[in-house]
XYZ file of C-alpha atoms in Angstrom:
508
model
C 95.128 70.534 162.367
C 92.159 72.609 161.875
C 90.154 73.300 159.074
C 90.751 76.915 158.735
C 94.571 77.042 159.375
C 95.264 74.368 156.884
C 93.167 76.412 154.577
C 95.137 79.886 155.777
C 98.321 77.969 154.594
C 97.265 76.811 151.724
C 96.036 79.823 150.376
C 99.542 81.308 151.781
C 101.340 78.483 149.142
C 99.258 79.651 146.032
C 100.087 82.984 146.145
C 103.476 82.444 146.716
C 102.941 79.948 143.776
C 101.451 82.334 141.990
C 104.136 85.215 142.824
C 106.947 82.815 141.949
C 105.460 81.847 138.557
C 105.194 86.116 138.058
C 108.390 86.651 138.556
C 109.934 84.129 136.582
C 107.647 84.466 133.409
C 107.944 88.241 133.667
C 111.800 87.800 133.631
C 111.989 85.391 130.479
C 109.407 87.666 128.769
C 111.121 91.028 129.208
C 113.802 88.702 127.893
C 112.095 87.740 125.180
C 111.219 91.547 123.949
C 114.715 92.572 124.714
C 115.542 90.066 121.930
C 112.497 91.054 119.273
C 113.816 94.853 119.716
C 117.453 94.184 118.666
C 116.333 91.895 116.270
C 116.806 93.797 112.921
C 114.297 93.982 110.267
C 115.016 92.715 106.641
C 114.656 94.898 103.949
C 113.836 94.796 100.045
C 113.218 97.278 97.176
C 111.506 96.607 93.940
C 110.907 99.610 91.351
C 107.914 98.321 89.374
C 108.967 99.925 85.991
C 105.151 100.151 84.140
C 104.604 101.484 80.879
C 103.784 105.093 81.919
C 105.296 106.002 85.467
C 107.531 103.805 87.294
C 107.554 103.152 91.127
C 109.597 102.032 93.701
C 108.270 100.335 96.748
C 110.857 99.143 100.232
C 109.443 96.389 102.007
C 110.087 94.997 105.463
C 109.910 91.601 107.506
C 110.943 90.479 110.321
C 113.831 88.094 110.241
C 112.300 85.450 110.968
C 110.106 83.599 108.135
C 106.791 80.987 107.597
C 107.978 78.267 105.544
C 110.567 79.990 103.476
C 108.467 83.087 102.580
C 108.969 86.420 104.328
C 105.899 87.946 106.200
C 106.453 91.314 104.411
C 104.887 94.911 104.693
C 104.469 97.817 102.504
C 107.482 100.613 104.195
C 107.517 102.946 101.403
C 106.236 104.457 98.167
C 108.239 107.060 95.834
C 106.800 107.888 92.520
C 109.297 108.459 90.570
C 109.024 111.271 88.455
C 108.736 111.626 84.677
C 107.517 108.830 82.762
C 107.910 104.990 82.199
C 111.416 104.275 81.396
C 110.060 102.993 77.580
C 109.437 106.794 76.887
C 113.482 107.162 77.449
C 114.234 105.389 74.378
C 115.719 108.041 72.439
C 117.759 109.064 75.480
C 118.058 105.862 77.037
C 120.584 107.465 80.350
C 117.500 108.818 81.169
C 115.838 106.389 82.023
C 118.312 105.414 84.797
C 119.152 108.872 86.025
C 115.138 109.609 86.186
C 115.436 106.427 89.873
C 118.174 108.402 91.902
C 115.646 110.818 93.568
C 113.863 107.576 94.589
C 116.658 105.413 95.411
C 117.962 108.515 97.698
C 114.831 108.164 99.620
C 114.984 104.491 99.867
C 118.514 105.671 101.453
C 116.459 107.262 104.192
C 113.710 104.616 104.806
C 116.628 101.073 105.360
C 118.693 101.598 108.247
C 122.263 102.037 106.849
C 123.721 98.921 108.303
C 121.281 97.013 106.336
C 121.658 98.205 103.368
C 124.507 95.711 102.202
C 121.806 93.051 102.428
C 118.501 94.522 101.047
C 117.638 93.493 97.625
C 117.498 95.350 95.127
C 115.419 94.668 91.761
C 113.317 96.837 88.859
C 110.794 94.538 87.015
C 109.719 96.622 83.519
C 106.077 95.533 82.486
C 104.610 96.053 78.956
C 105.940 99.228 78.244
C 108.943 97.754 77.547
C 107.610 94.411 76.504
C 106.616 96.532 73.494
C 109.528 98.484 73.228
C 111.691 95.361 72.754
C 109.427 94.331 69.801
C 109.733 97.758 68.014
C 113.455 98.488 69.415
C 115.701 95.945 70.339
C 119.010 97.966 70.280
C 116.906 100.950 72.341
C 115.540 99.002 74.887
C 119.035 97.453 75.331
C 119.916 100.851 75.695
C 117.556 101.449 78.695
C 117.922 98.413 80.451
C 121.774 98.928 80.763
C 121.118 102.269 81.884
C 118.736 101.753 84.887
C 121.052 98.396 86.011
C 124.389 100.959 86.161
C 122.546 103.360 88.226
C 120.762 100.284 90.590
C 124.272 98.278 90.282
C 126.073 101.940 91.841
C 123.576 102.075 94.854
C 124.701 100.720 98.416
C 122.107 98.382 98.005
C 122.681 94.847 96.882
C 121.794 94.798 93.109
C 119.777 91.989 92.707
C 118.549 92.016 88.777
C 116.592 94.498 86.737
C 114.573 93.055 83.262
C 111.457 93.093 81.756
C 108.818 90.182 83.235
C 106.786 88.384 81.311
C 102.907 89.141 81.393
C 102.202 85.501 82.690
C 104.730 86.710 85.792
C 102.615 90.131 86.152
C 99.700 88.429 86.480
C 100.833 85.897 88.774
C 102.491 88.252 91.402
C 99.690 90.701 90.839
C 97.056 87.755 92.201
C 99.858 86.887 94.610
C 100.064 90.244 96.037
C 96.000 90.830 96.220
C 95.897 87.515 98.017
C 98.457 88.513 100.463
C 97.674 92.193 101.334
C 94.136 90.127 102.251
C 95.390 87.199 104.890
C 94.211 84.204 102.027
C 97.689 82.536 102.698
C 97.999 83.462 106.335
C 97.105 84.528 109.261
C 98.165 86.084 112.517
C 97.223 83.256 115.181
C 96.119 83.811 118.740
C 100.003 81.785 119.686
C 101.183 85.197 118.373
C 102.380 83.160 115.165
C 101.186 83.405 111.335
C 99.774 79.909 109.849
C 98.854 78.549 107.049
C 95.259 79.262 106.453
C 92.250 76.949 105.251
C 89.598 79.244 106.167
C 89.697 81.545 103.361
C 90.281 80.508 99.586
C 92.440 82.663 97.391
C 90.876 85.531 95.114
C 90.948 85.721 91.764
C 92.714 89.272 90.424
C 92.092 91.978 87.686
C 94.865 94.239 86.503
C 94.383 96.943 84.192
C 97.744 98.979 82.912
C 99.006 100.859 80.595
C 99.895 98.691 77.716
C 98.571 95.157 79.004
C 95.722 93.727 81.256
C 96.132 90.333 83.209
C 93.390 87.977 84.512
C 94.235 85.597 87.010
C 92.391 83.112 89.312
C 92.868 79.596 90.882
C 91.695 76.526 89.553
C 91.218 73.663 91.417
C 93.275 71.188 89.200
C 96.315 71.871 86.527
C 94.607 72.790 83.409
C 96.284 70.016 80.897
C 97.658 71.575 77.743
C 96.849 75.123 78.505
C 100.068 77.415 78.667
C 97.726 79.921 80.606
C 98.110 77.106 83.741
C 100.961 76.867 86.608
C 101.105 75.897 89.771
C 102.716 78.448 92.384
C 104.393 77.372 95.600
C 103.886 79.751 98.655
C 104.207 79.602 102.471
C 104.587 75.416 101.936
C 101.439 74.931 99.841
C 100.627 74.937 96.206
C 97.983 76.886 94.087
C 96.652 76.019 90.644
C 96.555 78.796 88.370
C 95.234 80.485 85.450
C 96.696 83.178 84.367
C 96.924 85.161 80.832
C 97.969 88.567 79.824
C 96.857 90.315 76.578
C 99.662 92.856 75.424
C 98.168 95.922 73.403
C 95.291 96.072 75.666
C 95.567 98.373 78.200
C 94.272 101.720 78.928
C 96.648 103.560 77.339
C 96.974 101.346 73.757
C 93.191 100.727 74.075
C 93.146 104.170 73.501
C 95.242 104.206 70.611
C 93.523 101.500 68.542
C 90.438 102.998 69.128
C 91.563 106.312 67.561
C 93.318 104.116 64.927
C 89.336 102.721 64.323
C 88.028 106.194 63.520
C 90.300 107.733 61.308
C 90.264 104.410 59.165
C 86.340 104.447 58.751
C 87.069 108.041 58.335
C 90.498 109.349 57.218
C 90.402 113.468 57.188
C 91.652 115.875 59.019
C 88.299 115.965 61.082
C 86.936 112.820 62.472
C 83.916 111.830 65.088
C 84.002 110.343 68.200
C 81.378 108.915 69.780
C 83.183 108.451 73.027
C 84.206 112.008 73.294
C 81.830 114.651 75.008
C 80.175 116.674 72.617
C 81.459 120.350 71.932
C 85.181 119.140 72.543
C 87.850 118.596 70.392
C 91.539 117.815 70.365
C 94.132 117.308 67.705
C 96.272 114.384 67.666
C 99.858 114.011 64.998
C 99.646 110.581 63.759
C 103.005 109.507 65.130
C 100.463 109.571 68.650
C 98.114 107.065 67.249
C 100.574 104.803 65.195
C 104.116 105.161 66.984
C 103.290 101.800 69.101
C 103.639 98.065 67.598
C 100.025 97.964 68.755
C 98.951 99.994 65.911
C 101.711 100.118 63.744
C 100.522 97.700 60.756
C 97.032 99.718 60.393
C 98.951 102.827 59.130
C 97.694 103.818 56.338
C 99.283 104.219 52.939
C 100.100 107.369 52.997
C 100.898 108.139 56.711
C 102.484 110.980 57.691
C 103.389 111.302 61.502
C 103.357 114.655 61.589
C 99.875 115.093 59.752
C 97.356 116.522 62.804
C 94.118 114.686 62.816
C 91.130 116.888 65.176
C 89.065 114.169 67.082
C 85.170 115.936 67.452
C 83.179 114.853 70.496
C 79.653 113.349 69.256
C 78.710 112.177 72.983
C 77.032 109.107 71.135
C 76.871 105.881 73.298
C 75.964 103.387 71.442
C 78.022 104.363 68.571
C 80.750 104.917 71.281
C 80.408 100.720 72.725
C 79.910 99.221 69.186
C 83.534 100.732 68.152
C 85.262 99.761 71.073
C 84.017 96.306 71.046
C 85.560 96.215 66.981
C 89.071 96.082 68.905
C 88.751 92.872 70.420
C 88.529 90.258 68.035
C 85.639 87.937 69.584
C 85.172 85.927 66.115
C 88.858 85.098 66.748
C 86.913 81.297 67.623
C 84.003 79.794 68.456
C 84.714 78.112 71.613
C 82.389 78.768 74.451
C 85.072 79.062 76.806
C 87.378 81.805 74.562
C 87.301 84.916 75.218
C 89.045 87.111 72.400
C 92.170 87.507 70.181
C 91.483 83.285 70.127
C 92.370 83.034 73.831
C 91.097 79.656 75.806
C 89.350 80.634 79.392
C 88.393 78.809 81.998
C 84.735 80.094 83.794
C 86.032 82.776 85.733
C 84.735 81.524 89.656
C 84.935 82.608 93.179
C 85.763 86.216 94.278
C 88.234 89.310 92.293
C 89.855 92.042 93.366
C 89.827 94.532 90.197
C 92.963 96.933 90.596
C 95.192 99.384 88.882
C 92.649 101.216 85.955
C 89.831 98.913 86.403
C 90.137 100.865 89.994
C 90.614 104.341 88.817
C 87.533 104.283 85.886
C 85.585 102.844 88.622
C 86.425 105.656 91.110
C 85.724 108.313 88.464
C 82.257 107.898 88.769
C 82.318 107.172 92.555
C 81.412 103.460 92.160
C 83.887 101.861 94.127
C 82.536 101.215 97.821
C 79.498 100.926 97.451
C 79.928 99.380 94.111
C 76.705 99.361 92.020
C 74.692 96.610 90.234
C 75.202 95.838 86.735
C 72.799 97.224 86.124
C 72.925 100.456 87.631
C 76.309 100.758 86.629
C 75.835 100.833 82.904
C 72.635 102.810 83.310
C 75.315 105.659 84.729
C 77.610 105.180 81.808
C 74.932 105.891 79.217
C 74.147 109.182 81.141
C 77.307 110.390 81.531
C 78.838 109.840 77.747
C 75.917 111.800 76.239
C 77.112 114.797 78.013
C 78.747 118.309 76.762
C 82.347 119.708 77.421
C 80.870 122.295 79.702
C 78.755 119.440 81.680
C 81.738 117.072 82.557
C 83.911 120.134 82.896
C 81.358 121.443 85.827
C 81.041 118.355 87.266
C 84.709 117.256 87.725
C 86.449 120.663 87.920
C 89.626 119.093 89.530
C 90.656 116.126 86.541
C 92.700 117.666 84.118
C 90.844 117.565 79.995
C 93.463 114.974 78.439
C 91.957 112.615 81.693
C 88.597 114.034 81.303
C 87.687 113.452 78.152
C 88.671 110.016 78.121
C 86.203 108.934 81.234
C 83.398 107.719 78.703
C 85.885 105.741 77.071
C 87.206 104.123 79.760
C 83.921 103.398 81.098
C 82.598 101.223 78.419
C 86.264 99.536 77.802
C 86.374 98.214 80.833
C 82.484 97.428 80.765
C 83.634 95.362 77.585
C 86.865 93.828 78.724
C 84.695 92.237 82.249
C 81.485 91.790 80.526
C 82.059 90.092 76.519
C 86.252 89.673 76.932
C 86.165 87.866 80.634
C 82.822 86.178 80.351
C 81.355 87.991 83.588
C 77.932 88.794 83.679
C 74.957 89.999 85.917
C 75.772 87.628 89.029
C 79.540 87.173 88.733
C 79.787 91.065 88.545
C 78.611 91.015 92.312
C 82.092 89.342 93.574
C 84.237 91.890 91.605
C 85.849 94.532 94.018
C 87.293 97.578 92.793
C 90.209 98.715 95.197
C 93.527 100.665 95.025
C 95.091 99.066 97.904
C 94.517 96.843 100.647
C 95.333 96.522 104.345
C 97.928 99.428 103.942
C 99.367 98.420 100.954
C 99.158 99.170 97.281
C 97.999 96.549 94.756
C 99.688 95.040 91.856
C 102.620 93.113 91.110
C 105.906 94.261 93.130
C 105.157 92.664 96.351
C 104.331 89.415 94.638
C 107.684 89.878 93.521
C 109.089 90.338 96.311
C 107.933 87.599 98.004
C 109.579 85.456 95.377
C 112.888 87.552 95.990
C 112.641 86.745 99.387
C 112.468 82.493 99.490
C 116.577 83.143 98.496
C 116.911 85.001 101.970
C 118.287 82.466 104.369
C 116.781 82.289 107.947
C 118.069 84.250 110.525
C 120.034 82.103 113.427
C 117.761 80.792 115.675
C 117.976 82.768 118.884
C 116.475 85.531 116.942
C 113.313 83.547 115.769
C 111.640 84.476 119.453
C 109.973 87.646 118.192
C 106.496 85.676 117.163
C 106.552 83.833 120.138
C 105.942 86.543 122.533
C 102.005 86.715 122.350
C 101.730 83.306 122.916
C 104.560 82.665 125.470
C 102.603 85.802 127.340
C 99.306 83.957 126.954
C 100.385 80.394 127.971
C 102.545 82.051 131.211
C 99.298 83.812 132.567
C 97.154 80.501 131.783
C 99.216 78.879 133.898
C 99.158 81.304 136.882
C 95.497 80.932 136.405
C 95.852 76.973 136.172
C 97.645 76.971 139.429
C 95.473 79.264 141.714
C 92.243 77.199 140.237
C 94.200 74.048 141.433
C 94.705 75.214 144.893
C 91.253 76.616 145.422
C 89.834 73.565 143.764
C 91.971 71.570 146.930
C 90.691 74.128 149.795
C 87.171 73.404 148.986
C 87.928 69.819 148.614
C 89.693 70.013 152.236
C 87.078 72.451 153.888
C 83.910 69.915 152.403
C 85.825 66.476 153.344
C 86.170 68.287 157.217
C 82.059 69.151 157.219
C 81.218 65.847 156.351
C 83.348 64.201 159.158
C 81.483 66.699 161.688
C 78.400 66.326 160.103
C 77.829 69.637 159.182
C 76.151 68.876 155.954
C 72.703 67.411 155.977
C 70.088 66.813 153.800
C 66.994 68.919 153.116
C 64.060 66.525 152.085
């Protein structure tokens, strides 16, 4: 047989190889996507209950799961409207009646037949952390309200109490890490692994009524309470996480006020913090109605006895009274931070969130973030400003926000810089974001993701839907493998036949 027709035939078998192999994988792949569509999604919804707004946030995943953790996405956001459910405690059905506008909407997002199996849970955060020190009975009150309107929906009730700060913390780091691929990633396979190349991020959460710091360690720290070790996706991460109640934005606020009128107790007092020419009047019950502040009232208090607050636009004088809030003499440790709190160096990279964002963005210092530095430089200018200056220059921000922008500035200047221990290089590996990869940041999907390890695995004909990218990829390799092979074997055959008619020769 010739040369060239054994070639010709050849050739002839690849392709219908080739055509064969097509066929087939095209078949088991349509197959395969046929499957993925009608495989239904799961579904969860967690109402993250802070202590001034509450929202509620539906997740998704497929039904398949990595190692007994759900890979879930963001689906939804509905602020709710009015405020936290803490500021229902003197009409505590409130509070539960203020989540059906949401929880209709959540009715529109999860397809109906799934809503018999999409859990349903409200985690309350220091709002009502605080609320249950001041107001047992009332916060009782509200809790049993918002878990009869949750327990009515279609949805399956799951639970509804308040976390503790360690768990805010925790799932607030959890989530950051998430939203950012540190625990996995999608593979080329068309799978999601377990990832080494990336090492979890520490996270910064500023609230209301409470502020957590959390970042891995690389061993359990013995005898701290601060340390716990997390289970995720298979693996476990070492821990340190703390929460300091009273010390949010919003009770920050309060103390600080609190400061003033007890170096100065009329009905006019200075603050350095505010810009000057402005002035607001505050009752008393505004500044001493929280447990934060409740045991600096003074003698004679009278809640309903208005105190006027007088911009001075005074930095310095502005910093040195915020920093008398924190009690740094609290010890002497090089590794505590304040109120006698024990601290690990903070390492590695954070992602600052929440109001450490929103101060940030105020002055437009979020991406690119500037140095130190440059950053406290800004501050300086700013809070020695009038009224009429910050009023021109953010015309949008409404005055009870506006005002408050110097403070906020240098609180969370002194909460990073002489409460967490960072200073001029560590500030470098602090990001200030809202939300990442499409979703927001804080604590509800790190929630959810614990919520989810008691989902059981779907049966296993539906577990296909990862496995299409890489069934697709190793079905074409092959194709390729094959027609390589056979062209590999026609040169083999068409050199063999030159040599035995001495068609090749050598060129010296």
């Amino acid at each position: 047989m010739s040369t060239k027709i054994l070639t010709l035939k050849v050739i002839r078998a690849a392709i219908f190889i080739a055509l064969m192999v097509a066929i087939v994988g095209s078949a088991i792949t349509g197959y395969l996507l046929n499957k993925a569509s009608n495989n239904p999604m799961k579904y969860g919804i967690v109402l993250d209950a802070g202590s001034s707004h509450t929202d509620l946030f539906v997740y998704e995943w497929p039904a398949e799961k990595q190692n007994d953790t759900g890979v879930i996405a963001q689906r939804h956001l509905c602020h709710v409207e009015g405020g936290g459910i803490s500021s229902y405690k003197s009409s505590p059905s409130g509070a539960g009646e203020s989540l059906r506008a949401c929880m209709d909407k959540a009715k529109t997002i999860v397809p109906k037949d799934r809503w018999a199996d999409t859990p349903l849970a409200l985690g309350a955060t220091a709002g009502m952390r605080l609320l249950e020190m001041s107001d047992s009975v009332a916060a009782k009150a509200v809790l049993s309200s918002v878990r009869e309107v949750l327990d009515s929906s279609p949805f399956s009730y799951h639970e509804a109490r308040i976390i503790s700060g360690q768990e805010e913390g925790t799932y607030g780091w959890i989530t950051a890490n998430y939203f950012l691929y540190n625990f996995i990633q999608f593979t080329w396979l068309g799978t999601w692994q377990w990832t080494t190349s990336t090492k979890p991020i520490g996270a910064l959460d500023l609230g209301g009524a409470s502020t957590q710091i959390t970042f891995m360690t690389e061993e359990p720290l013995q005898g701290s309470p601060d340390s716990l070790t997390i289970q995720l996706y298979g693996r476990k991460y070492h821990v340190y996480s703390h929460s300091y109640l009273c010390y949010g934005r919003d009770q920050a606020i309060k103390r600080f006020l609190s400061t003033l009128y007890k170096a100065s107790p009329g009905a006019q007092v200075d603050n350095p913090c505010y810009p000057r020419f402005d002035s607001v009047a505050y009752n008393l019950s505004f500044i001493y109605d929280s447990p934060c502040t409740s045991d600096e009232r003074p003698a004679n208090y009278d809640p309903n006895r208005s105190v006027t607050f007088r911009g001075t636009a005074d930095p310095a004088a502005c910093i040195n009274t915020i920093s008398s809030i924190f009690k740094f003499s609290a010890c002497s440790s090089p590794n505590c931070t304040f109120d006698g709190v024990w601290q690990p160096p903070v390492q590695g990279q954070f992602l600052a969130f929440s109001s450490f964002y929103h101060t940030m963005a105020a002055f437009n210092f979020t991406n690119p973030k500037p140095s130190l530095n440059e950053a406290t430089v800004a501050f300086n200018y700013y809070c020695r400003k009038t009224w009429n200056e910050v009023k021109a220059q953010h015309p949008e921000v409404a005055a009870e926000r506006l005002r408050e922008h110097c403070f906020q500035a240098y609180y969370v200047y002194t909460l990073l810089i002489k409460g967490y221990k960072f200073d001029e290089e560590s500030w470098k590996n602090i990001n200030f974001q809202k939300e990442a990869r499409g979703g927001e940041l804080g604590w509800a999907l790190g929630f959810m993701l614990n919520v989810t390890n008691m989902v059981p695995v779907e049966k296993l004909p539906d577990l296909f839907s990862t496995a299409i990218v890489g069934f697709s990829f190793v079905f074409h390799l092959a194709i390729l493998l094959v027609v390589a092979c056979v062209l590999y074997v026609v040169h083999y055959r068409s050199a063999s036949a030159k040599d035995k008619r001495g068609d090749n020769h050598t060129v010296i």
